[in-house]
mmCIF file with all atom_site columns, C-alpha atoms in Angstrom:
data_model
loop_
_atom_site.group_PDB
_atom_site.id
_atom_site.type_symbol
_atom_site.label_atom_id
_atom_site.label_alt_id
_atom_site.label_comp_id
_atom_site.label_asym_id
_atom_site.label_entity_id
_atom_site.label_seq_id
_atom_site.pdbx_PDB_ins_code
_atom_site.Cartn_x
_atom_site.Cartn_y
_atom_site.Cartn_z
_atom_site.occupancy
_atom_site.B_iso_or_equiv
_atom_site.pdbx_formal_charge
_atom_site.auth_seq_id
_atom_site.auth_comp_id
_atom_site.auth_asym_id
_atom_site.auth_atom_id
_atom_site.pdbx_PDB_model_num
ATOM 1  C CA . UNK A 1 1  ? 19.780 409.242 110.453 1.00 48.00 ? 1  UNK A CA 1
ATOM 2  C CA . UNK A 1 2  ? 21.020 408.985 113.981 1.00 55.00 ? 2  UNK A CA 1
ATOM 3  C CA . UNK A 1 3  ? 19.394 409.936 117.227 1.00 57.00 ? 3  UNK A CA 1
ATOM 4  C CA . UNK A 1 4  ? 20.184 413.601 117.794 1.00 62.00 ? 4  UNK A CA 1
ATOM 5  C CA . UNK A 1 5  ? 18.488 413.964 121.198 1.00 59.00 ? 5  UNK A CA 1
ATOM 6  C CA . UNK A 1 6  ? 20.012 412.428 124.301 1.00 69.00 ? 6  UNK A CA 1
ATOM 7  C CA . UNK A 1 7  ? 16.799 412.719 126.353 1.00 80.00 ? 7  UNK A CA 1
ATOM 8  C CA . UNK A 1 8  ? 13.108 413.084 125.573 1.00 90.00 ? 8  UNK A CA 1
ATOM 9  C CA . UNK A 1 9  ? 11.780 416.656 125.569 1.00 92.00 ? 9  UNK A CA 1
ATOM 10 C CA . UNK A 1 10 ? 9.657  417.499 128.602 1.00 95.00 ? 10 UNK A CA 1
ATOM 11 C CA . UNK A 1 11 ? 7.580  420.270 130.131 1.00 95.00 ? 11 UNK A CA 1
ATOM 12 C CA . UNK A 1 12 ? 8.682  421.704 133.458 1.00 95.00 ? 12 UNK A CA 1
ATOM 13 C CA . UNK A 1 13 ? 6.528  423.843 135.746 1.00 96.00 ? 13 UNK A CA 1
ATOM 14 C CA . UNK A 1 14 ? 8.139  427.081 136.902 1.00 93.00 ? 14 UNK A CA 1
ATOM 15 C CA . UNK A 1 15 ? 6.920  429.926 139.111 1.00 95.00 ? 15 UNK A CA 1
ATOM 16 C CA . UNK A 1 16 ? 5.926  431.872 135.981 1.00 94.00 ? 16 UNK A CA 1
ATOM 17 C CA . UNK A 1 17 ? 4.365  429.010 133.977 1.00 94.00 ? 17 UNK A CA 1
ATOM 18 C CA . UNK A 1 18 ? 5.629  426.089 131.919 1.00 94.00 ? 18 UNK A CA 1
ATOM 19 C CA . UNK A 1 19 ? 8.803  425.725 129.890 1.00 94.00 ? 19 UNK A CA 1
ATOM 20 C CA . UNK A 1 20 ? 9.801  423.159 127.299 1.00 94.00 ? 20 UNK A CA 1
ATOM 21 C CA . UNK A 1 21 ? 13.162 421.474 127.868 1.00 94.00 ? 21 UNK A CA 1
ATOM 22 C CA . UNK A 1 22 ? 15.043 419.783 125.034 1.00 92.00 ? 22 UNK A CA 1
ATOM 23 C CA . UNK A 1 23 ? 18.235 417.968 126.041 1.00 91.00 ? 23 UNK A CA 1
ATOM 24 C CA . UNK A 1 24 ? 17.773 419.528 129.476 1.00 91.00 ? 24 UNK A CA 1
ATOM 25 C CA . UNK A 1 25 ? 17.840 423.114 128.147 1.00 93.00 ? 25 UNK A CA 1
ATOM 26 C CA . UNK A 1 26 ? 14.994 425.601 127.562 1.00 94.00 ? 26 UNK A CA 1
ATOM 27 C CA . UNK A 1 27 ? 13.711 425.464 123.973 1.00 93.00 ? 27 UNK A CA 1
ATOM 28 C CA . UNK A 1 28 ? 12.450 428.528 122.136 1.00 92.00 ? 28 UNK A CA 1
ATOM 29 C CA . UNK A 1 29 ? 10.562 427.474 119.023 1.00 90.00 ? 29 UNK A CA 1
ATOM 30 C CA . UNK A 1 30 ? 11.329 429.670 116.018 1.00 93.00 ? 30 UNK A CA 1
ATOM 31 C CA . UNK A 1 31 ? 8.665  428.169 113.826 1.00 92.00 ? 31 UNK A CA 1
ATOM 32 C CA . UNK A 1 32 ? 6.866  428.424 110.555 1.00 91.00 ? 32 UNK A CA 1
ATOM 33 C CA . UNK A 1 33 ? 3.974  426.699 108.823 1.00 90.00 ? 33 UNK A CA 1
ATOM 34 C CA . UNK A 1 34 ? 3.915  425.384 105.255 1.00 88.00 ? 34 UNK A CA 1
ATOM 35 C CA . UNK A 1 35 ? 1.066  425.592 102.755 1.00 83.00 ? 35 UNK A CA 1
ATOM 36 C CA . UNK A 1 36 ? -0.942 422.409 102.192 1.00 79.00 ? 36 UNK A CA 1
ATOM 37 C CA . UNK A 1 37 ? 0.826  421.452 98.951  1.00 77.00 ? 37 UNK A CA 1
ATOM 38 C CA . UNK A 1 38 ? 4.364  422.417 100.045 1.00 77.00 ? 38 UNK A CA 1
ATOM 39 C CA . UNK A 1 39 ? 5.079  418.991 101.540 1.00 79.00 ? 39 UNK A CA 1
ATOM 40 C CA . UNK A 1 40 ? 3.666  417.126 98.529  1.00 79.00 ? 40 UNK A CA 1
ATOM 41 C CA . UNK A 1 41 ? 6.904  415.335 97.642  1.00 85.00 ? 41 UNK A CA 1
ATOM 42 C CA . UNK A 1 42 ? 10.416 414.830 99.020  1.00 87.00 ? 42 UNK A CA 1
ATOM 43 C CA . UNK A 1 43 ? 11.876 416.232 95.795  1.00 89.00 ? 43 UNK A CA 1
ATOM 44 C CA . UNK A 1 44 ? 9.886  419.453 96.086  1.00 86.00 ? 44 UNK A CA 1
ATOM 45 C CA . UNK A 1 45 ? 10.849 419.783 99.748  1.00 87.00 ? 45 UNK A CA 1
ATOM 46 C CA . UNK A 1 46 ? 14.551 419.221 98.998  1.00 91.00 ? 46 UNK A CA 1
ATOM 47 C CA . UNK A 1 47 ? 14.799 421.817 96.245  1.00 90.00 ? 47 UNK A CA 1
ATOM 48 C CA . UNK A 1 48 ? 12.120 424.412 97.050  1.00 87.00 ? 48 UNK A CA 1
ATOM 49 C CA . UNK A 1 49 ? 11.275 424.293 100.771 1.00 88.00 ? 49 UNK A CA 1
ATOM 50 C CA . UNK A 1 50 ? 14.265 423.248 102.920 1.00 90.00 ? 50 UNK A CA 1
ATOM 51 C CA . UNK A 1 51 ? 16.598 425.919 101.436 1.00 92.00 ? 51 UNK A CA 1
ATOM 52 C CA . UNK A 1 52 ? 14.102 428.673 102.313 1.00 91.00 ? 52 UNK A CA 1
ATOM 53 C CA . UNK A 1 53 ? 13.563 427.317 105.831 1.00 90.00 ? 53 UNK A CA 1
ATOM 54 C CA . UNK A 1 54 ? 17.328 427.168 106.392 1.00 91.00 ? 54 UNK A CA 1
ATOM 55 C CA . UNK A 1 55 ? 17.659 430.828 105.371 1.00 95.00 ? 55 UNK A CA 1
ATOM 56 C CA . UNK A 1 56 ? 14.919 431.766 107.850 1.00 94.00 ? 56 UNK A CA 1
ATOM 57 C CA . UNK A 1 57 ? 16.849 429.976 110.638 1.00 93.00 ? 57 UNK A CA 1
ATOM 58 C CA . UNK A 1 58 ? 13.748 428.121 111.848 1.00 92.00 ? 58 UNK A CA 1
ATOM 59 C CA . UNK A 1 59 ? 14.040 425.238 114.267 1.00 90.00 ? 59 UNK A CA 1
ATOM 60 C CA . UNK A 1 60 ? 10.393 424.101 114.168 1.00 91.00 ? 60 UNK A CA 1
ATOM 61 C CA . UNK A 1 61 ? 8.125  423.548 111.155 1.00 90.00 ? 61 UNK A CA 1
ATOM 62 C CA . UNK A 1 62 ? 4.446  422.590 111.012 1.00 90.00 ? 62 UNK A CA 1
ATOM 63 C CA . UNK A 1 63 ? 3.459  420.819 107.806 1.00 85.00 ? 63 UNK A CA 1
ATOM 64 C CA . UNK A 1 64 ? 0.603  418.618 106.609 1.00 82.00 ? 64 UNK A CA 1
ATOM 65 C CA . UNK A 1 65 ? 1.283  414.958 105.952 1.00 76.00 ? 65 UNK A CA 1
#
């Protein structure tokens, strides 16, 4: 795969707190977490996990490795 980010993400201090910038724009994480065995194999991920995550329109996923 290619590099999809032009710059490294960074935290920026604002008057109301911190914000995460990705490609220079604020990033709102729409995330989910997988069960321990969900990431057990690439085949399982391809057929059972990624399709569900796509339907949920998530942009961040926490999974055990």
